[in-house]
């Protein structure tokens, strides 16, 4: 199973982050499966790639450390594909999503830490 993670600190109030992330994920051609105030689960739309390569994305918003101006969040991008090549589909989607978050006009990126 391929799995890639990244943490971000962005300058946006925590109550605004979740709806902005839902829009960002949908703009990245991901279908929102489930969300709460501090968690979002999305996946690629079926039919675009084989089932084993379909990417699932989990976003965790850390409300416990959020301030009025900064919010920490983490993303996990994974699929059932074995990461036999460095440039696999899951890694490509991870990099695409990471760049979308880092360059979003809806907030200012303070920190990004890939794991």
Tab-separated table of N, CA and C in Angstrom:
chain	number	residue	atom	x	y	z
A	1	UNK	N	0.847	-1.179	0.000
A	1	UNK	CA	0.000	0.000	0.000
A	1	UNK	C	0.892	1.242	0.000
A	2	UNK	N	0.655	2.148	-0.929
A	2	UNK	CA	1.373	3.426	-0.967
A	2	UNK	C	0.700	4.389	0.006
A	3	UNK	N	1.538	5.165	0.705
A	3	UNK	CA	1.003	6.091	1.711
A	3	UNK	C	1.975	7.257	1.863
A	4	UNK	N	1.447	8.476	1.751
A	4	UNK	CA	2.259	9.678	1.869
A	4	UNK	C	1.555	10.653	2.795
A	5	UNK	N	2.331	11.331	3.640
A	5	UNK	CA	1.743	12.246	4.619
A	5	UNK	C	2.442	13.598	4.581
A	6	UNK	N	1.717	14.608	5.019
A	6	UNK	CA	2.279	15.953	5.104
A	6	UNK	C	1.480	16.743	6.131
A	7	UNK	N	2.171	17.594	6.871
A	7	UNK	CA	1.524	18.486	7.831
A	7	UNK	C	1.716	19.922	7.376
A	8	UNK	N	0.723	20.744	7.646
A	8	UNK	CA	0.756	22.149	7.250
A	8	UNK	C	0.297	23.010	8.412
A	9	UNK	N	0.833	24.217	8.468
A	9	UNK	CA	0.272	25.266	9.320
A	9	UNK	C	-0.089	26.396	8.372
A	10	UNK	N	-1.354	26.792	8.405
A	10	UNK	CA	-1.845	27.847	7.518
A	10	UNK	C	-2.476	28.963	8.339
A	11	UNK	N	-2.420	30.162	7.787
A	11	UNK	CA	-3.007	31.305	8.497
A	11	UNK	C	-4.443	31.501	8.024
A	12	UNK	N	-5.325	30.805	8.701
A	12	UNK	CA	-6.754	30.922	8.444
A	12	UNK	C	-7.470	30.472	9.717
A	13	UNK	N	-8.544	31.136	10.091
A	13	UNK	CA	-9.284	30.696	11.281
A	13	UNK	C	-9.816	29.273	11.088
A	14	UNK	N	-9.800	28.492	12.137
A	14	UNK	CA	-10.180	27.082	12.063
A	14	UNK	C	-11.603	26.896	11.536
A	15	UNK	N	-12.504	27.806	11.849
A	15	UNK	CA	-13.891	27.639	11.398
A	15	UNK	C	-14.048	27.864	9.887
A	16	UNK	N	-13.084	28.504	9.242
A	16	UNK	CA	-13.129	28.720	7.797
A	16	UNK	C	-12.388	27.628	7.017
A	17	UNK	N	-11.492	26.902	7.685
A	17	UNK	CA	-10.617	25.964	6.982
A	17	UNK	C	-11.360	24.789	6.357
A	18	UNK	N	-12.258	24.166	7.092
A	18	UNK	CA	-12.939	22.970	6.583
A	18	UNK	C	-13.700	23.219	5.282
A	19	UNK	N	-14.546	24.259	5.176
A	19	UNK	CA	-15.227	24.478	3.896
A	19	UNK	C	-14.258	24.824	2.762
A	20	UNK	N	-13.180	25.531	3.076
A	20	UNK	CA	-12.178	25.844	2.048
A	20	UNK	C	-11.485	24.577	1.552
A	21	UNK	N	-11.207	23.653	2.468
A	21	UNK	CA	-10.568	22.388	2.080
A	21	UNK	C	-11.500	21.510	1.252
A	22	UNK	N	-12.782	21.495	1.586
A	22	UNK	CA	-13.756	20.734	0.794
A	22	UNK	C	-13.747	21.244	-0.645
A	23	UNK	N	-13.771	22.548	-0.820
A	23	UNK	CA	-13.721	23.133	-2.165
A	23	UNK	C	-12.419	22.794	-2.875
A	24	UNK	N	-11.301	22.885	-2.170
A	24	UNK	CA	-10.000	22.586	-2.766
A	24	UNK	C	-9.929	21.136	-3.231
A	25	UNK	N	-10.398	20.207	-2.408
A	25	UNK	CA	-10.378	18.790	-2.779
A	25	UNK	C	-11.273	18.530	-3.995
A	26	UNK	N	-12.428	19.158	-4.035
A	26	UNK	CA	-13.317	19.000	-5.186
A	26	UNK	C	-12.686	19.595	-6.445
A	27	UNK	N	-11.978	20.707	-6.311
A	27	UNK	CA	-11.274	21.301	-7.445
A	27	UNK	C	-10.154	20.395	-7.950
A	28	UNK	N	-9.642	19.533	-7.081
A	28	UNK	CA	-8.591	18.571	-7.449
A	28	UNK	C	-9.186	17.258	-7.972
A	29	UNK	N	-10.469	17.294	-8.354
A	29	UNK	CA	-11.158	16.127	-8.915
A	29	UNK	C	-11.296	14.977	-7.910
A	30	UNK	N	-11.504	15.317	-6.644
A	30	UNK	CA	-11.741	14.323	-5.610
A	30	UNK	C	-13.189	14.424	-5.147
A	31	UNK	N	-13.771	13.271	-4.849
A	31	UNK	CA	-15.148	13.180	-4.402
A	31	UNK	C	-15.159	13.099	-2.878
A	32	UNK	N	-15.847	14.029	-2.223
A	32	UNK	CA	-15.913	14.033	-0.762
A	32	UNK	C	-16.820	12.889	-0.318
A	33	UNK	N	-16.292	11.994	0.508
A	33	UNK	CA	-17.032	10.843	1.008
A	33	UNK	C	-17.663	11.107	2.376
A	34	UNK	N	-16.933	11.863	3.208
A	34	UNK	CA	-17.372	12.070	4.589
A	34	UNK	C	-16.624	13.272	5.145
A	35	UNK	N	-17.292	14.060	5.982
A	35	UNK	CA	-16.567	15.116	6.677
A	35	UNK	C	-17.278	15.524	7.948
A	36	UNK	N	-16.470	15.963	8.888
A	36	UNK	CA	-16.947	16.555	10.136
A	36	UNK	C	-16.182	17.866	10.290
A	37	UNK	N	-16.285	18.497	11.422
A	37	UNK	CA	-15.601	19.764	11.638
A	37	UNK	C	-14.095	19.678	11.625
A	38	UNK	N	-13.556	18.487	11.923
A	38	UNK	CA	-12.094	18.359	11.977
A	38	UNK	C	-11.538	17.197	11.140
A	39	UNK	N	-12.360	16.619	10.267
A	39	UNK	CA	-11.921	15.473	9.468
A	39	UNK	C	-12.630	15.480	8.118
A	40	UNK	N	-11.866	15.188	7.059
A	40	UNK	CA	-12.439	15.067	5.721
A	40	UNK	C	-11.859	13.819	5.066
A	41	UNK	N	-12.718	13.033	4.433
A	41	UNK	CA	-12.263	11.881	3.671
A	41	UNK	C	-12.776	12.040	2.236
A	42	UNK	N	-11.861	11.920	1.279
A	42	UNK	CA	-12.214	12.052	-0.131
A	42	UNK	C	-11.494	10.968	-0.916
A	43	UNK	N	-11.962	10.724	-2.149
A	43	UNK	CA	-11.285	9.751	-3.009
A	43	UNK	C	-11.423	10.179	-4.461
A	44	UNK	N	-10.590	9.573	-5.273
A	44	UNK	CA	-10.675	9.839	-6.703
A	44	UNK	C	-11.999	9.314	-7.225
A	45	UNK	N	-12.469	9.932	-8.267
A	45	UNK	CA	-13.725	9.517	-8.876
A	45	UNK	C	-13.504	8.212	-9.635
A	46	UNK	N	-14.314	7.172	-9.373
A	46	UNK	CA	-14.136	5.887	-10.056
A	46	UNK	C	-14.197	6.039	-11.574
A	47	UNK	N	-13.369	5.247	-12.238
A	47	UNK	CA	-13.348	5.258	-13.696
A	47	UNK	C	-12.159	5.977	-14.286
A	48	UNK	N	-11.480	6.802	-13.484
A	48	UNK	CA	-10.338	7.531	-14.012
A	48	UNK	C	-9.065	6.688	-13.987
A	49	UNK	N	-8.925	5.813	-12.997
A	49	UNK	CA	-7.786	4.900	-12.886
A	49	UNK	C	-8.298	3.552	-12.392
A	50	UNK	N	-7.439	2.535	-12.430
A	50	UNK	CA	-7.841	1.224	-11.936
A	50	UNK	C	-8.120	1.285	-10.431
A	51	UNK	N	-8.900	0.336	-9.944
A	51	UNK	CA	-9.329	0.345	-8.543
A	51	UNK	C	-8.144	0.375	-7.580
A	52	UNK	N	-7.095	-0.405	-7.853
A	52	UNK	CA	-5.948	-0.454	-6.933
A	52	UNK	C	-5.180	0.862	-6.892
A	53	UNK	N	-5.298	1.665	-7.941
A	53	UNK	CA	-4.593	2.948	-7.982
A	53	UNK	C	-5.437	4.111	-7.475
A	54	UNK	N	-6.740	3.872	-7.241
A	54	UNK	CA	-7.609	4.953	-6.765
A	54	UNK	C	-7.115	5.497	-5.428
A	55	UNK	N	-6.905	6.787	-5.387
A	55	UNK	CA	-6.335	7.440	-4.217
A	55	UNK	C	-7.439	7.861	-3.257
A	56	UNK	N	-7.170	7.637	-1.969
A	56	UNK	CA	-8.027	8.142	-0.897
A	56	UNK	C	-7.231	9.194	-0.138
A	57	UNK	N	-7.906	10.248	0.261
A	57	UNK	CA	-7.267	11.349	0.979
A	57	UNK	C	-7.990	11.556	2.299
A	58	UNK	N	-7.219	11.658	3.364
A	58	UNK	CA	-7.762	11.988	4.676
A	58	UNK	C	-7.117	13.285	5.131
A	59	UNK	N	-7.932	14.214	5.588
A	59	UNK	CA	-7.442	15.488	6.110
A	59	UNK	C	-7.874	15.586	7.565
A	60	UNK	N	-6.913	15.842	8.436
A	60	UNK	CA	-7.181	16.001	9.863
A	60	UNK	C	-6.860	17.438	10.255
A	61	UNK	N	-7.834	18.134	10.809
A	61	UNK	CA	-7.662	19.515	11.249
A	61	UNK	C	-7.488	19.500	12.762
A	62	UNK	N	-6.382	20.053	13.236
A	62	UNK	CA	-6.061	20.033	14.667
A	62	UNK	C	-6.685	21.247	15.353
A	63	UNK	N	-7.874	21.059	15.874
A	63	UNK	CA	-8.577	22.154	16.546
A	63	UNK	C	-7.984	22.461	17.919
A	64	UNK	N	-7.300	21.491	18.514
A	64	UNK	CA	-6.791	21.683	19.876
A	64	UNK	C	-5.661	22.711	19.949
A	65	UNK	N	-4.922	22.894	18.860
A	65	UNK	CA	-3.826	23.865	18.863
A	65	UNK	C	-4.133	25.095	18.019
A	66	UNK	N	-5.322	25.166	17.454
A	66	UNK	CA	-5.679	26.280	16.568
A	66	UNK	C	-5.797	27.588	17.343
A	67	UNK	N	-5.355	28.661	16.690
A	67	UNK	CA	-5.523	29.999	17.246
A	67	UNK	C	-6.437	30.770	16.292
A	68	UNK	N	-6.641	32.044	16.561
A	68	UNK	CA	-7.487	32.860	15.686
A	68	UNK	C	-6.863	33.057	14.314
A	69	UNK	N	-5.536	32.911	14.222
A	69	UNK	CA	-4.851	33.196	12.959
A	69	UNK	C	-4.107	32.004	12.361
A	70	UNK	N	-3.927	30.913	13.102
A	70	UNK	CA	-3.171	29.769	12.604
A	70	UNK	C	-3.889	28.461	12.898
A	71	UNK	N	-3.853	27.563	11.925
A	71	UNK	CA	-4.439	26.234	12.099
A	71	UNK	C	-3.506	25.196	11.511
A	72	UNK	N	-3.338	24.110	12.249
A	72	UNK	CA	-2.506	22.995	11.788
A	72	UNK	C	-3.411	21.922	11.204
A	73	UNK	N	-2.950	21.333	10.091
A	73	UNK	CA	-3.692	20.222	9.497
A	73	UNK	C	-2.700	19.218	8.939
A	74	UNK	N	-3.159	17.987	8.794
A	74	UNK	CA	-2.347	16.921	8.231
A	74	UNK	C	-3.145	16.231	7.142
A	75	UNK	N	-2.438	15.783	6.103
A	75	UNK	CA	-3.086	15.003	5.053
A	75	UNK	C	-2.401	13.647	4.947
A	76	UNK	N	-3.195	12.652	4.620
A	76	UNK	CA	-2.700	11.311	4.317
A	76	UNK	C	-3.273	10.956	2.953
A	77	UNK	N	-2.393	10.621	2.019
A	77	UNK	CA	-2.809	10.218	0.677
A	77	UNK	C	-2.361	8.772	0.514
A	78	UNK	N	-3.313	7.881	0.189
A	78	UNK	CA	-2.970	6.456	0.138
A	78	UNK	C	-3.791	5.743	-0.919
A	79	UNK	N	-3.298	4.578	-1.317
A	79	UNK	CA	-4.045	3.679	-2.195
A	79	UNK	C	-3.543	2.262	-1.996
A	80	UNK	N	-4.114	1.309	-2.725
A	80	UNK	CA	-3.761	-0.100	-2.576
A	80	UNK	C	-2.570	-0.504	-3.448
A	81	UNK	N	-2.091	0.405	-4.268
A	81	UNK	CA	-0.982	0.135	-5.170
A	81	UNK	C	0.318	-0.068	-4.376
A	82	UNK	N	1.098	-1.077	-4.750
A	82	UNK	CA	2.411	-1.240	-4.146
A	82	UNK	C	3.337	-0.175	-4.726
A	83	UNK	N	4.046	0.559	-3.882
A	83	UNK	CA	4.912	1.637	-4.385
A	83	UNK	C	6.235	1.084	-4.928
A	84	UNK	N	6.156	0.306	-6.004
A	84	UNK	CA	7.350	-0.312	-6.578
A	84	UNK	C	8.213	0.694	-7.326
A	85	UNK	N	7.596	1.768	-7.768
A	85	UNK	CA	8.330	2.836	-8.439
A	85	UNK	C	8.187	4.111	-7.617
A	86	UNK	N	9.225	4.923	-7.618
A	86	UNK	CA	9.188	6.157	-6.848
A	86	UNK	C	8.107	7.106	-7.365
A	87	UNK	N	7.932	7.163	-8.681
A	87	UNK	CA	6.957	8.070	-9.279
A	87	UNK	C	5.667	7.317	-9.613
A	88	UNK	N	5.001	6.788	-8.587
A	88	UNK	CA	3.753	6.051	-8.797
A	88	UNK	C	2.560	7.014	-8.754
A	89	UNK	N	1.383	6.495	-9.079
A	89	UNK	CA	0.181	7.334	-9.155
A	89	UNK	C	-0.136	8.001	-7.815
A	90	UNK	N	0.002	7.282	-6.734
A	90	UNK	CA	-0.296	7.848	-5.412
A	90	UNK	C	0.644	9.006	-5.106
A	91	UNK	N	1.917	8.843	-5.407
A	91	UNK	CA	2.908	9.908	-5.182
A	91	UNK	C	2.581	11.129	-6.041
A	92	UNK	N	2.176	10.906	-7.285
A	92	UNK	CA	1.817	12.016	-8.170
A	92	UNK	C	0.628	12.794	-7.616
A	93	UNK	N	-0.389	12.077	-7.148
A	93	UNK	CA	-1.555	12.748	-6.561
A	93	UNK	C	-1.182	13.481	-5.271
A	94	UNK	N	-0.309	12.885	-4.469
A	94	UNK	CA	0.163	13.522	-3.239
A	94	UNK	C	0.849	14.847	-3.564
A	95	UNK	N	1.759	14.828	-4.520
A	95	UNK	CA	2.488	16.048	-4.898
A	95	UNK	C	1.528	17.105	-5.453
A	96	UNK	N	0.565	16.670	-6.263
A	96	UNK	CA	-0.429	17.585	-6.832
A	96	UNK	C	-1.248	18.246	-5.728
A	97	UNK	N	-1.725	17.445	-4.785
A	97	UNK	CA	-2.533	17.964	-3.682
A	97	UNK	C	-1.702	18.857	-2.761
A	98	UNK	N	-0.478	18.455	-2.481
A	98	UNK	CA	0.420	19.242	-1.636
A	98	UNK	C	0.654	20.624	-2.252
A	99	UNK	N	0.896	20.667	-3.542
A	99	UNK	CA	1.100	21.955	-4.212
A	99	UNK	C	-0.178	22.792	-4.204
A	100	UNK	N	-1.317	22.146	-4.383
A	100	UNK	CA	-2.594	22.874	-4.346
A	100	UNK	C	-2.795	23.529	-2.983
A	101	UNK	N	-2.456	22.833	-1.915
A	101	UNK	CA	-2.587	23.394	-0.566
A	101	UNK	C	-1.569	24.508	-0.350
A	102	UNK	N	-0.328	24.271	-0.756
A	102	UNK	CA	0.727	25.264	-0.537
A	102	UNK	C	0.495	26.556	-1.323
A	103	UNK	N	-0.149	26.460	-2.476
A	103	UNK	CA	-0.324	27.636	-3.330
A	103	UNK	C	-1.754	28.178	-3.349
A	104	UNK	N	-2.595	27.714	-2.433
A	104	UNK	CA	-3.977	28.188	-2.389
A	104	UNK	C	-4.020	29.680	-2.053
A	105	UNK	N	-4.901	30.387	-2.722
A	105	UNK	CA	-5.045	31.825	-2.478
A	105	UNK	C	-5.918	32.105	-1.248
A	106	UNK	N	-6.497	31.063	-0.636
A	106	UNK	CA	-7.411	31.243	0.489
A	106	UNK	C	-6.707	31.358	1.838
A	107	UNK	N	-5.416	31.089	1.877
A	107	UNK	CA	-4.660	31.210	3.117
A	107	UNK	C	-3.199	31.450	2.799
A	108	UNK	N	-2.462	31.794	3.824
A	108	UNK	CA	-1.017	31.958	3.721
A	108	UNK	C	-0.381	30.746	4.386
A	109	UNK	N	0.487	30.051	3.652
A	109	UNK	CA	1.183	28.884	4.198
A	109	UNK	C	2.284	29.344	5.131
A	110	UNK	N	2.257	28.866	6.359
A	110	UNK	CA	3.285	29.204	7.337
A	110	UNK	C	4.359	28.118	7.365
A	111	UNK	N	3.914	26.853	7.328
A	111	UNK	CA	4.866	25.739	7.395
A	111	UNK	C	4.305	24.531	6.695
A	112	UNK	N	5.200	23.767	6.047
A	112	UNK	CA	4.836	22.520	5.384
A	112	UNK	C	5.902	21.502	5.722
A	113	UNK	N	5.491	20.327	6.188
A	113	UNK	CA	6.448	19.310	6.585
A	113	UNK	C	5.967	17.950	6.051
A	114	UNK	N	6.643	17.451	5.021
A	114	UNK	CA	6.291	16.150	4.440
A	114	UNK	C	6.939	15.043	5.234
A	115	UNK	N	6.194	13.934	5.381
A	115	UNK	CA	6.700	12.819	6.165
A	115	UNK	C	6.956	11.603	5.352
